XYZ file of C-alpha atoms in Angstrom:
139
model
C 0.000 0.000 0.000
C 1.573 3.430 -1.198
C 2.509 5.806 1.749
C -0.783 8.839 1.791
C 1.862 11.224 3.472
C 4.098 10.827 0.370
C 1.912 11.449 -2.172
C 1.417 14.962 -1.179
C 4.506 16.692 -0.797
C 6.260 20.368 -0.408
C 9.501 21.208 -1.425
C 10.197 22.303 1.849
C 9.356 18.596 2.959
C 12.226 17.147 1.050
C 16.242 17.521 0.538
C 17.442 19.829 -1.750
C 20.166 20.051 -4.365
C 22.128 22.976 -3.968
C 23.997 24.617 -6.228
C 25.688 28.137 -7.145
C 22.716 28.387 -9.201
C 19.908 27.794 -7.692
C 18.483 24.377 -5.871
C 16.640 21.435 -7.065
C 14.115 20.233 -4.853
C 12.799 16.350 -5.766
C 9.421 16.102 -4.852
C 8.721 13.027 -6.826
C 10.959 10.423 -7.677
C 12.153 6.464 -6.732
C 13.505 7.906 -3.359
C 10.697 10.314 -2.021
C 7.674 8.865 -3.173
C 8.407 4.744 -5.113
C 7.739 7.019 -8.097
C 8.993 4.290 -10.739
C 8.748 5.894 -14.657
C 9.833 9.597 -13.575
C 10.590 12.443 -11.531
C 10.270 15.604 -10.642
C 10.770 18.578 -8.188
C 10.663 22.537 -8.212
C 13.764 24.497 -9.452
C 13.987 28.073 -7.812
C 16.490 30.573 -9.930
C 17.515 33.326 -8.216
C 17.782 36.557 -10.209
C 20.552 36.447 -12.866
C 20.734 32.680 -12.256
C 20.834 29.743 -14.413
C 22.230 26.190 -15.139
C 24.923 26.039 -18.011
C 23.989 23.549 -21.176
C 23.873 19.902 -20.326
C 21.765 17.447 -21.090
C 20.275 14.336 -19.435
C 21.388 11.191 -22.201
C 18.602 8.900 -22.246
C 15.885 10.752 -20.376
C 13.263 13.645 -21.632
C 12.534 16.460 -19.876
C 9.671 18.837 -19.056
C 10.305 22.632 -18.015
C 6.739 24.070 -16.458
C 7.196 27.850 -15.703
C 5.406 28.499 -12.622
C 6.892 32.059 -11.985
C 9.508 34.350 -12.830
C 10.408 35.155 -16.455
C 14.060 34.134 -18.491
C 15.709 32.259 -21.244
C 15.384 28.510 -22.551
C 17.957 27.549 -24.617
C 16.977 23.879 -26.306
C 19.241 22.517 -29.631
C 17.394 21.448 -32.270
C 18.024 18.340 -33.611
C 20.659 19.125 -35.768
C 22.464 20.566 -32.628
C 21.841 24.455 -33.369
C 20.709 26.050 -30.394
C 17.175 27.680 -30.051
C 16.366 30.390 -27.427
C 12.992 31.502 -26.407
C 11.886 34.094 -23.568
C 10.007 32.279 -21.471
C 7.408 33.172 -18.807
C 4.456 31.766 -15.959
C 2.388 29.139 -17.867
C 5.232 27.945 -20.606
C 5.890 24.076 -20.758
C 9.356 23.752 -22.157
C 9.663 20.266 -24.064
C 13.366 19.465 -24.040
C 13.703 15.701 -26.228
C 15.677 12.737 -25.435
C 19.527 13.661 -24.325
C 19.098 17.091 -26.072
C 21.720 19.755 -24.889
C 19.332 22.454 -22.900
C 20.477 25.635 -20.362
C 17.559 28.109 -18.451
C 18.663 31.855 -17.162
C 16.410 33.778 -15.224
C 16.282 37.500 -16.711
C 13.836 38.837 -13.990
C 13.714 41.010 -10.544
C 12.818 38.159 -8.563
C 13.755 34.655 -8.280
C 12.396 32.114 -11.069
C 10.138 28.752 -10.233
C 10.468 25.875 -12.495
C 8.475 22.620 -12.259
C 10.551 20.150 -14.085
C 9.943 16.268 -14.996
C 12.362 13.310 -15.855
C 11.352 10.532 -17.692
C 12.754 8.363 -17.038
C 13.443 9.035 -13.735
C 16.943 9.073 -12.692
C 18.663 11.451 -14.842
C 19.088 14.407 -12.071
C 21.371 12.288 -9.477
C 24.172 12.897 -12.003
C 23.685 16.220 -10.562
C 25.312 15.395 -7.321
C 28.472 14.657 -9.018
C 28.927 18.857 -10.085
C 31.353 20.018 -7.858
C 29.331 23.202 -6.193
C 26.304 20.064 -5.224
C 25.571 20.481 -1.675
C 22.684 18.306 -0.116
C 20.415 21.050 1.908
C 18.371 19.204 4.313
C 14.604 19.404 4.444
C 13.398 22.851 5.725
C 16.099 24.827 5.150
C 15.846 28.029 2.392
C-alpha cells in the first residue's frame, strides 16, 4: 500500500540540491515517493541565475514555468541552439539527451516545475562540484 503522506509533498518537505545556481528540490521520484517511470521537483532561480547547457542522455525532460520570467535555450536536432523568452504558464519540451540551459532575466527569483522521464537522470547532478545536499526545511 503506497505511503498517503508521500503522495502529497512540499519542497520544503524534502532535501534539496544545492547549487551556485539555484536548488533542485525532488518532490517526486524512486527515493521520495516509489515514483517508478519519472521524476520531478521545483527548481527556484535566483535573479541572474541559471544552469549552463547539459543534457540528461537517455531521459526527456519537461520545463513548467510556474513564476519568474528568463531564457530557454533547447538545440534542435541538428544541434543548433534555439532560445525563447520564457514566462508563468510555458511548458518547455526538451527531447531525449538534447543539450538544454535556463537563465532567469527577472527582478525576482524564477520557479520551475521540471519532470524526468525516465526518472533518474538528475542524481548525475550530485556529481557537479558546487552540489551540496540542503536538508529538508532549510531556504
Amino acid at each position: 500500500m503506497t505511503d498517503q503522506s508521500k503522495m502529497f509533498v512540499y519542497p520544503k518537505d524534502v532535501s534539496a540540491f544545492g547549487f551556485d545556481w539555484g536548488r533542485l528540490a525532488l518532490t517526486v521520484a524512486p527515493e521520495v515517493n516509489g515514483a517508478t517511470r519519472f521524476s520531478g521537483g521545483v527548481v527556484d532561480l535566483p535573479s541572474g541565475k541559471g544552469h549552463t547547457r547539459h543534457n540528461h542522455p537517455g531521459a526527456e525532460e519537461i520545463i513548467f514555468v510556474i513564476s519568474g520570467n528568463g531564457e530557454q535555450m533547447v538545440e534542435d536536432e541538428t544541434g543548433n541552439p534555439v532560445v525563447e523568452k520564457v514566462g508563468p504558464g510555458c511548458t518547455i519540451y526538451v527531447p531525449e539527451s538534447r543539450f538544454h540551459s535556463t537563465l532567469n532575466t527577472g527582478d525576482g527569483p524564477m520557479w520551475l516545475f521540471v519532470v524526468y522521464s525516465p526518472a533518474g537522470p538528475e542524481l548525475a547532478l550530485r556529481d557537479l562540484p558546487d552540489f551540496r545536499l540542503l536538508p529538508a526545511g532549510q531556504d
